XYZ file of C-alpha atoms in Angstrom:
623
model
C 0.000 0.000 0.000
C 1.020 3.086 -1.194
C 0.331 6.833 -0.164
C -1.479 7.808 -3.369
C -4.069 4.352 -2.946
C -5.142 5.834 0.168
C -7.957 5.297 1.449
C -8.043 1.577 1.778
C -11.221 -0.127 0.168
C -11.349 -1.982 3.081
C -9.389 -1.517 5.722
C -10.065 -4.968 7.473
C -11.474 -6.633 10.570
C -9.440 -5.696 13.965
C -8.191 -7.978 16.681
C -9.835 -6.342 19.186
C -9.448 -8.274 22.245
C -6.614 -6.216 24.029
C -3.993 -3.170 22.378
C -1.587 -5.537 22.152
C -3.220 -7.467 19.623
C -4.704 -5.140 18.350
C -0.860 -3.487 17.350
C 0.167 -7.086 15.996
C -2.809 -7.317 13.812
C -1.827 -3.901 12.648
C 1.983 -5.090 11.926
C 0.581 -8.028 10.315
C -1.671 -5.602 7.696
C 1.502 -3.618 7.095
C 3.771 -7.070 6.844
C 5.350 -5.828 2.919
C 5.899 -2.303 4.120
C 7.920 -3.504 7.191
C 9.716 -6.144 5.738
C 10.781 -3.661 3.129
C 11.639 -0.624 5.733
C 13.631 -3.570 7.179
C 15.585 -4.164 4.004
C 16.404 -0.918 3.599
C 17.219 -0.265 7.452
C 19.167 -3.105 7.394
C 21.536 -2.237 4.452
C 21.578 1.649 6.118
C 22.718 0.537 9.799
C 25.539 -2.232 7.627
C 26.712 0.431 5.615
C 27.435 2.621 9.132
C 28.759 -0.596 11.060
C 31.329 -0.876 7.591
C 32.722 2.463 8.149
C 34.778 1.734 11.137
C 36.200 -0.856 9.618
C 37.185 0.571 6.185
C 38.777 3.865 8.600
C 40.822 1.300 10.404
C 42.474 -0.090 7.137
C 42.771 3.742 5.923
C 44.688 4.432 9.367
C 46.941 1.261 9.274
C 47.885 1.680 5.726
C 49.074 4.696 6.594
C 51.022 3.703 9.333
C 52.199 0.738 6.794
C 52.727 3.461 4.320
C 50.908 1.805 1.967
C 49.568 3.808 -1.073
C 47.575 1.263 -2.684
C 45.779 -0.097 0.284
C 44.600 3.361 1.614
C 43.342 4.817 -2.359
C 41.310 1.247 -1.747
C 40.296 2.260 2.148
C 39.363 5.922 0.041
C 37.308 4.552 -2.692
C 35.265 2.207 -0.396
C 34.273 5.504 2.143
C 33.304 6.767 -1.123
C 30.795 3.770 -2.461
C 30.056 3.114 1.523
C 28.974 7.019 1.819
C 26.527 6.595 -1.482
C 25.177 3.799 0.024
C 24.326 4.852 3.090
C 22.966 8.214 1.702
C 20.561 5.888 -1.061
C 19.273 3.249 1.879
C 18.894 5.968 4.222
C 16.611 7.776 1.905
C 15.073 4.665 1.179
C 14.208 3.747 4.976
C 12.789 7.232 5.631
C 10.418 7.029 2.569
C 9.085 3.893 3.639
C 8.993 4.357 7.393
C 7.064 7.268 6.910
C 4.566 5.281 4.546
C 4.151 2.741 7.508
C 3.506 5.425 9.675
C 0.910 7.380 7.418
C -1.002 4.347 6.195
C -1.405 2.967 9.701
C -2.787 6.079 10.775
C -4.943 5.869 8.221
C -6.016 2.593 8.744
C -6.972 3.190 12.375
C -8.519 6.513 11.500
C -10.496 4.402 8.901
C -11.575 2.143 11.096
C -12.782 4.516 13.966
C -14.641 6.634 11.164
C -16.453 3.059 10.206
C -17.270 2.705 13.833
C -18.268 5.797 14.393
C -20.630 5.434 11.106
C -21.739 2.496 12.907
C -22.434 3.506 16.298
C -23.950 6.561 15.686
C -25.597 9.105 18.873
C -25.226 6.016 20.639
C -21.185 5.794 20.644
C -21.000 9.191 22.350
C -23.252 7.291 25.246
C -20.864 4.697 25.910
C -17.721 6.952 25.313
C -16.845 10.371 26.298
C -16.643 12.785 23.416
C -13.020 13.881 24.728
C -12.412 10.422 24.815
C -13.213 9.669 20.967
C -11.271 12.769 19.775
C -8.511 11.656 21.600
C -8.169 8.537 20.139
C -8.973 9.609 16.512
C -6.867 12.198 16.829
C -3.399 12.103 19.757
C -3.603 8.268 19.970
C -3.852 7.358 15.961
C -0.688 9.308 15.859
C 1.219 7.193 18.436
C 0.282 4.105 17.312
C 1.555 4.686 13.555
C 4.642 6.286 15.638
C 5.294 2.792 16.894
C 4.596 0.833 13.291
C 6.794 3.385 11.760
C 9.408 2.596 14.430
C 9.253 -1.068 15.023
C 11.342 -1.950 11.150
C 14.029 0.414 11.954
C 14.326 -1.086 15.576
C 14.414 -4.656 13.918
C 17.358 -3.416 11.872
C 19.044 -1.627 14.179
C 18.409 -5.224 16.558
C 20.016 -7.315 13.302
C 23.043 -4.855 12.489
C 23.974 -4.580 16.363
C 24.416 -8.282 16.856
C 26.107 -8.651 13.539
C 28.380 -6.294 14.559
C 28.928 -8.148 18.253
C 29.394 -11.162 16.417
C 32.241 -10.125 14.416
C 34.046 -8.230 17.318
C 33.817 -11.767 19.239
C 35.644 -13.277 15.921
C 38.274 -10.856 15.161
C 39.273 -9.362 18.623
C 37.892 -11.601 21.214
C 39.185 -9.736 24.282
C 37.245 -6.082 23.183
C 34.287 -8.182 21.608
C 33.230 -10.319 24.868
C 33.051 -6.777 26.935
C 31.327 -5.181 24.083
C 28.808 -8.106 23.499
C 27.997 -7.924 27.350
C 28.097 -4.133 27.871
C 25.523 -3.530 24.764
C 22.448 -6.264 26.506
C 22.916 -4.396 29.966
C 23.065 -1.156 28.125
C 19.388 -2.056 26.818
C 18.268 -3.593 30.052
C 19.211 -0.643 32.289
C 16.514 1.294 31.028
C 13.918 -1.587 31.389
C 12.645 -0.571 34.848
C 12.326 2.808 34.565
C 9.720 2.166 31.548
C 7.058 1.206 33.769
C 6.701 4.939 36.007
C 7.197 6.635 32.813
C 4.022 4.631 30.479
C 2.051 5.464 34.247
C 2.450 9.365 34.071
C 1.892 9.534 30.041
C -1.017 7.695 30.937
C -2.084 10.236 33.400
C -0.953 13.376 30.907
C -3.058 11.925 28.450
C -5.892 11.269 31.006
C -5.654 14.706 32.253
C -5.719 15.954 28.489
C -8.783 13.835 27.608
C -10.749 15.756 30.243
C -9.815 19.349 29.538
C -10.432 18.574 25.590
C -13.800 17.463 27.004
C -14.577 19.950 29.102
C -13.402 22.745 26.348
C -15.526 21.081 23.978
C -18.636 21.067 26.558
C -17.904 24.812 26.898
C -17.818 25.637 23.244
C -21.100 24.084 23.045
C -22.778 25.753 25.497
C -21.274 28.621 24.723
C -24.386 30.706 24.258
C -26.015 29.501 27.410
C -22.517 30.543 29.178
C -22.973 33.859 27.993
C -26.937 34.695 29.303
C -26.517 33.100 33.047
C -23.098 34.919 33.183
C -21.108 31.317 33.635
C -17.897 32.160 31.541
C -15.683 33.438 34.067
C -16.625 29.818 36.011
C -16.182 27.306 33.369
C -13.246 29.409 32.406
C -11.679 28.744 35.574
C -12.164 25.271 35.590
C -10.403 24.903 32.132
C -7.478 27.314 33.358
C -7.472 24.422 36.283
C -7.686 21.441 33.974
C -4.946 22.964 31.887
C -2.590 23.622 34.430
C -3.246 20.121 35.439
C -2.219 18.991 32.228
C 0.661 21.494 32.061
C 1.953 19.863 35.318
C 1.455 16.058 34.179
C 3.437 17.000 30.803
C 6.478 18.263 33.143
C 6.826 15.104 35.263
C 6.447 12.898 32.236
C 8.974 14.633 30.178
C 10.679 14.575 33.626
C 11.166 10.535 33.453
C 11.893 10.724 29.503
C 14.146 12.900 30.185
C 16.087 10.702 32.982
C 15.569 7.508 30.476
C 17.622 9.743 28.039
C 20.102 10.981 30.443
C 20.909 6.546 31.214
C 21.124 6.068 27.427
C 24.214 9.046 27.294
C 25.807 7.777 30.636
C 26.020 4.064 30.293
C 26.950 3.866 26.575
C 30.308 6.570 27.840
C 31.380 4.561 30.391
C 31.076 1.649 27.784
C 32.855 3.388 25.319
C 35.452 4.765 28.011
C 36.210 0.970 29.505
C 36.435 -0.409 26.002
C 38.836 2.644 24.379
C 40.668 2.210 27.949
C 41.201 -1.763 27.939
C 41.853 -1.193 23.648
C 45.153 1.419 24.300
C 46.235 -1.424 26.611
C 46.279 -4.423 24.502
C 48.132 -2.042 21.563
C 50.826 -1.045 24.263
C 51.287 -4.489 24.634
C 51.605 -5.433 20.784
C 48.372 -7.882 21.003
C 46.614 -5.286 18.124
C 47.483 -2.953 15.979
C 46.851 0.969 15.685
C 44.228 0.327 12.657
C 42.439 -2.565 14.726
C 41.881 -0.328 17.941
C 40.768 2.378 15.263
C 37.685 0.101 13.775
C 37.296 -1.510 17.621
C 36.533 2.229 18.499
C 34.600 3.054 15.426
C 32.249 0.298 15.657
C 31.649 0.595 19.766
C 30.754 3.984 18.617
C 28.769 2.751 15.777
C 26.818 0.875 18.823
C 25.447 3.846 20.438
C 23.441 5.039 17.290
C 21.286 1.439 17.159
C 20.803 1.993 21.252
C 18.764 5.121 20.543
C 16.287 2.896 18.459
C 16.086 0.809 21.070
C 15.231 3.773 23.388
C 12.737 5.092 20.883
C 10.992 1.748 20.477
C 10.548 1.661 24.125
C 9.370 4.939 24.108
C 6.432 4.016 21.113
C 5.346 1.090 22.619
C 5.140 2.319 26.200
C 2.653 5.354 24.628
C 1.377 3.299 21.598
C -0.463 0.319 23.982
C -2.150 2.216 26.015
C -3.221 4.049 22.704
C -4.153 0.895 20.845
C -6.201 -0.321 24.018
C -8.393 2.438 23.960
C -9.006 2.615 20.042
C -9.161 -1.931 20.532
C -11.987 -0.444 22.956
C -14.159 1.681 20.922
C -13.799 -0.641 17.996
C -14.702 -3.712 20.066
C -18.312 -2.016 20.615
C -20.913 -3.500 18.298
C -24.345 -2.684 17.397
C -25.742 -5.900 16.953
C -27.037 -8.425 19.399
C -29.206 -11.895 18.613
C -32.956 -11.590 17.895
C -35.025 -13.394 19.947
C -37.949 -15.532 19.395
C -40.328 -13.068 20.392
C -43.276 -11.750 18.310
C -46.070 -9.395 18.740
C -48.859 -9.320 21.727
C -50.996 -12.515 21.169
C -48.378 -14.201 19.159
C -49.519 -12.718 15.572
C -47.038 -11.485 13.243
C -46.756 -7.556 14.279
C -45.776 -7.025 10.566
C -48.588 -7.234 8.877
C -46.525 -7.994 5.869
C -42.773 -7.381 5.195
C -41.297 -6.390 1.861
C -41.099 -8.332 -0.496
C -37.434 -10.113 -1.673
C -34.859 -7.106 -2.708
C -38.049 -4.378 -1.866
C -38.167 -2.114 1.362
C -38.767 -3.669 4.775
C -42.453 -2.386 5.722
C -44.679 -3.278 8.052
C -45.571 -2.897 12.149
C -42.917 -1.886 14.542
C -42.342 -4.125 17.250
C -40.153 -3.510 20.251
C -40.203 -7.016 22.361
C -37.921 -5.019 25.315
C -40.504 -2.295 26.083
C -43.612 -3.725 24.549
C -44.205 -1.174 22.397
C -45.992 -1.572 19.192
C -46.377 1.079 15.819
C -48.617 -0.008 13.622
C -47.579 0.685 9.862
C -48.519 3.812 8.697
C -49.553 5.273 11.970
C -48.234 8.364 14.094
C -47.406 6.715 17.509
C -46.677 8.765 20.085
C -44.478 6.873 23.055
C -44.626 8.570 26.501
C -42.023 7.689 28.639
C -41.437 10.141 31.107
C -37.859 10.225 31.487
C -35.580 11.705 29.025
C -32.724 8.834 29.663
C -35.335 5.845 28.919
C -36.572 7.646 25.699
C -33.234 8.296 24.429
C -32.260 4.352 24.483
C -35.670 3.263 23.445
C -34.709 5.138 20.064
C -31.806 3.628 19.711
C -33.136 0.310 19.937
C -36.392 0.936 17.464
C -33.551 2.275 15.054
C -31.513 -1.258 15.220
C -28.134 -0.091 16.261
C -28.266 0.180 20.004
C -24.686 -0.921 21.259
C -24.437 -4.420 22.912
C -24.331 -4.409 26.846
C -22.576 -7.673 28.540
C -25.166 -7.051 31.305
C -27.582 -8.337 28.353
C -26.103 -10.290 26.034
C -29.575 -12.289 25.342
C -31.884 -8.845 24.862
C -34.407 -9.345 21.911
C -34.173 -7.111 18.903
C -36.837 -5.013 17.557
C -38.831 -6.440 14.998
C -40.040 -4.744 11.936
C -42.119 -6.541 9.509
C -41.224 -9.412 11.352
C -37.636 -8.953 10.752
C -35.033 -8.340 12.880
C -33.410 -4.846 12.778
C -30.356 -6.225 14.585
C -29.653 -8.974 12.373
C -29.924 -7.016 9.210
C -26.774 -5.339 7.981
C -26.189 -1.850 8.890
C -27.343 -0.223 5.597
C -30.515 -2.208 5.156
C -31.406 -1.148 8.826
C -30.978 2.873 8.284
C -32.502 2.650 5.128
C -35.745 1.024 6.686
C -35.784 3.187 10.214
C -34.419 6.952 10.314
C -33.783 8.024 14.027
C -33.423 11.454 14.254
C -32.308 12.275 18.175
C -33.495 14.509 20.864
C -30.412 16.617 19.622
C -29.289 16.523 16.464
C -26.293 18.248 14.874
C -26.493 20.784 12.199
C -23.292 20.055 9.357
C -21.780 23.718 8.288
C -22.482 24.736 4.909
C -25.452 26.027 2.643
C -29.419 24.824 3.169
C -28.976 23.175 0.056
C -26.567 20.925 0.845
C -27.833 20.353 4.791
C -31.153 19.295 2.619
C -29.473 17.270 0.012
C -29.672 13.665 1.886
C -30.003 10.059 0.711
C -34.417 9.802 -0.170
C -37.153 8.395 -1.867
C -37.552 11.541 -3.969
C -41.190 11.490 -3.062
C -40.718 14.576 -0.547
C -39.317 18.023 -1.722
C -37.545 20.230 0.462
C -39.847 22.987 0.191
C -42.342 21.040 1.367
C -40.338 19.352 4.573
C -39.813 22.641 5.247
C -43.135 23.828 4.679
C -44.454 21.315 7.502
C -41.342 22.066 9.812
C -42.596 25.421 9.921
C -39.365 27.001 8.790
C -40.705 30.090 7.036
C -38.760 32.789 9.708
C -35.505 30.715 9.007
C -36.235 31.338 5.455
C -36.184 34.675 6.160
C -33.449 34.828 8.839
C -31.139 32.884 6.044
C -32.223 35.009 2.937
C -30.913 37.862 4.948
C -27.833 36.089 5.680
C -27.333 34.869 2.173
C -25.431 37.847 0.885
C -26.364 41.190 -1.278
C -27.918 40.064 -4.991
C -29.024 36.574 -4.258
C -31.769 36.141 -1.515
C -31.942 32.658 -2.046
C -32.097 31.109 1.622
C -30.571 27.655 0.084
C -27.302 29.999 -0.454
C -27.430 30.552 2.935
C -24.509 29.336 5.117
C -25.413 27.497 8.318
C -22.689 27.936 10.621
C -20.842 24.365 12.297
C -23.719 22.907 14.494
C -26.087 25.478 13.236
C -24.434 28.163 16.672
C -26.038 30.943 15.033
C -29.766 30.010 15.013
C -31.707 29.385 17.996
C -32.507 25.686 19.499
C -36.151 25.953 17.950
C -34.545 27.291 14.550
C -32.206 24.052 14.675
C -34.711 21.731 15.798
C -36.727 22.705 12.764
C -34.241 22.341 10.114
C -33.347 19.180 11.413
C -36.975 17.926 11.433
C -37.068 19.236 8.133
C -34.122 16.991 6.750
C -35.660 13.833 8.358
C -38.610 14.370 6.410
C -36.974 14.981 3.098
C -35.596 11.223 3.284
C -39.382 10.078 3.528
C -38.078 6.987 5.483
C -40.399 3.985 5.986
C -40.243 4.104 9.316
C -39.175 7.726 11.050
C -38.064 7.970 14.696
C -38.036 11.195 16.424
C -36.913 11.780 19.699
C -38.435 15.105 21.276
C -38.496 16.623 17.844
C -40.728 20.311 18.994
C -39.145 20.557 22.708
C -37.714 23.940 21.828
C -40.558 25.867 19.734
C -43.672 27.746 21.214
C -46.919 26.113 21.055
C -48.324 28.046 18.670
C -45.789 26.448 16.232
C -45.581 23.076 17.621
C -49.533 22.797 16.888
C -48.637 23.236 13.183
C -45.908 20.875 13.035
C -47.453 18.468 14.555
C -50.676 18.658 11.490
C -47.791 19.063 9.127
C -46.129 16.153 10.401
C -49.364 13.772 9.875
C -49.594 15.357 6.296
C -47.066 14.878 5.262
C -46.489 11.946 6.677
C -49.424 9.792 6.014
C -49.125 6.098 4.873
C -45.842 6.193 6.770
C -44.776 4.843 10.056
C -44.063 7.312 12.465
C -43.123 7.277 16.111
C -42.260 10.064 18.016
C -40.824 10.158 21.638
C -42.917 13.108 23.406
C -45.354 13.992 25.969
C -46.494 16.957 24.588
C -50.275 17.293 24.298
C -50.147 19.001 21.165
C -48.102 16.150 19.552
C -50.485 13.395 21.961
C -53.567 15.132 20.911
C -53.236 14.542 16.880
C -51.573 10.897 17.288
C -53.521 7.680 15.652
C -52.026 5.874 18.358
C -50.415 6.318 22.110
C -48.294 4.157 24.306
C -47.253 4.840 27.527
C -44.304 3.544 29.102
C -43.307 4.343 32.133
C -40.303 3.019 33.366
C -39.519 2.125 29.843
C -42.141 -0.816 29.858
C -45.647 -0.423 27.756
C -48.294 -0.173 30.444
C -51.083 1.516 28.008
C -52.151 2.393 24.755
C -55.301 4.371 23.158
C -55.898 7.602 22.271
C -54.968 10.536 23.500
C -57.972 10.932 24.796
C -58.886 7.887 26.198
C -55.756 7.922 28.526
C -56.292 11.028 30.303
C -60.127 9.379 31.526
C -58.697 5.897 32.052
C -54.812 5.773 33.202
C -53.868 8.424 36.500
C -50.226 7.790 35.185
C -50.452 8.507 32.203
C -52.358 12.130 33.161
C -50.269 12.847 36.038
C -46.738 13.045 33.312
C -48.799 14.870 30.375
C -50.193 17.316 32.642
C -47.407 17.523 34.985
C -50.156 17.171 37.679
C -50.212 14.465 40.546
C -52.086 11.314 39.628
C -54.555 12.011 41.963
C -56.094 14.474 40.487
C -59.375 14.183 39.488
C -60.589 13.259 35.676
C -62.920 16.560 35.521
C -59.668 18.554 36.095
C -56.885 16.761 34.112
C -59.199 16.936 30.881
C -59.719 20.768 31.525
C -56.368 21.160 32.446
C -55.491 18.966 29.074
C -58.259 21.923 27.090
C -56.149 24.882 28.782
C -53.106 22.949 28.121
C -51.267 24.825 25.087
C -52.022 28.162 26.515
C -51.212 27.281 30.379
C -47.509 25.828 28.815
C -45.945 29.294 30.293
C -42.459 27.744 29.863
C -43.064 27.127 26.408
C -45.469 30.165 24.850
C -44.669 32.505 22.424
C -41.307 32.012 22.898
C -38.827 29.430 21.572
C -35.581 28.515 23.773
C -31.967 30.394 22.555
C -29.651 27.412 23.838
């Protein structure tokens, strides 16, 4: 794999049962780059090793005054120097391809996961968390693929070189070959302290990241309770936290490196010492000392790979055990046996063989049940419960070992969680209680994967989005007017929560899914306008399934169906209507009244409703 074939058309299935095999099935993937940075390592590091030697014959033959011998000692600097300049070229080139195309293959595979996952990954993993890891932690495990072929080579070339000391001067070469192992192992325990405070750096980095992000987000809220000044305190504190964990890491790094100068000197002074000696005494000659030197000095440049491979590793497996741990999560669980309420088929037809999945909606966990091409409105009552019974009736809820056995919801008979990720999305559209807003122009915000059976003036038409119109016509720039020109800023900061909760609503209905999901899709618009989405919604969505997560009356009021789960467990269903005479429960969380008030009251409080919703009237929230 080259650069320019990036990205990979399939960047493979992960070992992800711990980092560290997670970092060999990586160096298996990139097994011809490696073995090719080895090559070229391997010939770099021999050529270096060779130098010594050829300077030792350049410095006898002139002691030997021998003409010939050192023009041939000259001439083989001169091939050994082109050499080393070509394989050291070489090595860097493809190094640095190891390093960029295993970034990229990580990167690949989080963005896959992430496709995957969807809202639901940021529930079972911090958002700090995931940037970290796609962005700080991608970069030190290619750091350690890149490194690991010139460490082999330096590892090859370093015993080569022992092994011909021990041949030709046996006396130097038995304290070389046992000074360079303890060299390597001196620096063994002090790996351990330093991998523990990188680990708490990049901790303590993970949660200021977070916590900046949180504050960028919230930004606007910040700003009208006068919070700045506080959360800006606590990320001066989490930042000095960080700056603090940085200095006593680099601290240890820093004493690793200081052990890697000391020990190879006194190596180098005990072997240069012991060398003079044995030429005093006639056992070598003045050109043999000379390459003895040379290549003991040769030794400390292989020494620093080792240090830097210890360095990767110690900061790469921590890395590739928490990417092993967001790519280990999985949407899928097995489907049950169970069926609808009085075992009947709660399809009432699937599609047919290569056609859409239709039919009823079944949820076996919570009991609930959407007829096709019905507006169901589910009442849970708790924000938390609604949120994960979305995820579920869209088929990519993340498995939990606490439940490895839960059913999976059933539509057309079908289970969502056994069909492959595309089919699933294509048949149910969840859009979440807070959905994100892409930067760029209407136009393209509205330009989503559809049926083509729902234009975007008319999803926009029954998301009551004629003020953003206007708001983004005046933002579209002098001459053109066109509110598709507009540009929506990243996450839509410069429209208010109703404005983005609208546009949202408005893309979900352009895709004119089978089945449409939304999860408190009005919460931040006044009633006035939540009574007209909700009759634009059943326009325009008639013949469809819908279900929508809500206990707004407005939204109850004009629903063919309502189930009410409290708890997260059906325990009614009816009309609107019909539930606030029958079911206390059910009143007391749509009124926001005590269930023991009486029926007389709860329906006139239910005909008052939209105009006693003083939170909520006239005005839509800013955050």
């Amino acid at each position: 794999m080259q650069i320019h074939d990036l990205p990979y058309s399939d960047p493979g299935s992960p070992d992800v049962r711990s980092g560290g095999r997670f970092l060999l099935w990586l160096g298996r993937r990139q097994l011809g780059g490696q073995l090719k940075s080895l090559g070229w390592g391997t010939l770099h590091m021999a050529g270096l090793a060779t130098v010594p030697l050829v300077v030792g014959v350049a410095v006898q033959a002139v002691v030997d005054r021998s003409g010939g011998r050192l023009a041939l000692a000259g001439g083989l600097i001169a091939l050994l120097g082109t050499v080393i300049a070509v394989a050291d070229t070489m090595l860097h080139r493809a190094a640095v391809t190891n390093w960029i195309t295993a970034a990229a293959r990580v990167q690949q595979l989080l963005a896959r996961k992430t496709a995957e996952m969807g809202s639901t990954l940021t529930r079972r993993v911090a958002a700090g968390e995931i940037t970290a890891v796609s962005t700080g932690d991608v970069e030190k495990i290619g750091w350690f693929v890149e490194a690991l072929s010139r460490f082999t080579a330096a590892a090859v070339t370093t015993v080569g070189v022992c092994a011909v000391l021990l041949v030709a001067q046996p006396s130097l070469g038995v304290i070389v070959a046992v000074g360079v192992p303890l060299l390597v192992l001196a620096v063994l325990p002090l790996l351990p302290p330093a991998t523990r405070r990188a680990d708490a750096q990049r901790a303590k980095a993970g949660r200021a990241t977070e916590l900046a992000s949180d504050t960028v987000a919230g930004l606007r809220v910040l700003r009208g309770i006068g919070g700045e000044e506080l959360f800006l305190d606590r990320y001066r504190r989490a930042s000095q936290e960080v700056r603090s964990a940085a200095v006593r890491s680099a601290r240890m790094w820093a004493l690793i490196s200081a052990v890697q100068v000391l020990l190879p000197g006194l190596l180098l002074i005990a072997v240069v010492w012991y060398g003079v000696t044995l030429a005093r005494e006639g056992r070598i000659s003045l050109g043999e000392l000379v390459a003895v030197y040379g290549a003991v000095t040769f030794l400390l440049f292989p020494l620093r790979h080792f240090e830097e491979i210890a360095m990767a590793y110690s900061f790469s497996k921590p890395s590739a055990k928490r990417a092993a741990r967001v790519l280990a999560l999985r949407r899928t669980r097995p489907a049950g046996p169970d069926t609808a309420p009085g075992g009947a088929d709660p399809a009432g037809g699937a599609g047919g063989a290569g056609g859409p999945l239709t039919g009823d909606l079944y949820d076996p966990v919570s009991g609930l049940h959407a007829p096709a091409g019905l507006l169901t409105v589910a009442v849970c009552g708790d924000p938390d419960v609604a949120g994960r019974l979305a995820d579920r009736l869209g088929g990519h809820a993340p498995q939990r070992e606490e439940e490895p056995d839960r059913p999976s919801v059933l539509l057309g008979g079908a289970a969502l969680d056994e069909l492959p990720l595309e089919d699933a999305r294509t048949a149910v559209l969840v859009q979440d209680k807070d959905p994100v807003l892409l930067s760029g122009t209407l136009r393209e915000l509205l330009d989503v994967p559809s049926r083509g059976t729902v234009t975007a003036a008319d999803a926009l038409d029954a998301a009551q989005c004629d003020d953003v119109l206007a708001a983004l016509a005046q933002g579209a720039g002098p001459g053109s007017g066109d509110p598709r020109e507009a540009r929506i800023t990243e996450r839509g900061r410069s429209l208010s929560g109703g404005q983005r909760q609208r546009l949202a609503l408005a893309r979900s209905l352009v895709t004119d899914a089978e089945v449409l999901v939304l999860d408190e899709p009005t919460s931040a618009v006044d009633s006035h306008t939540e009574a007209r989405i909700a009759d634009g919604l059943r326009r325009l969505r008639a013949g469809r399934t819908t279900v929508v997560l809500s206990s707004s009356p407005l939204l109850l009021d004009r629903a063919d169906r309502v189930v009410f789960l409290p708890g997260g467990e059906a325990a009614a269903a009816g009309t609107h209507r019909e539930l606030l005479r029958t079911h206390p429960g059910y009143r007391a969380v749509v009124t926001r009244g005590a269930e023991e008030e009486p029926p007389h009251a709860a329906a006139a409080h239910h005909r008052n409703g939209p105009a006693a919703r003083t939170a909520r009237t006239g005005i839509e929230e800013t955050a």
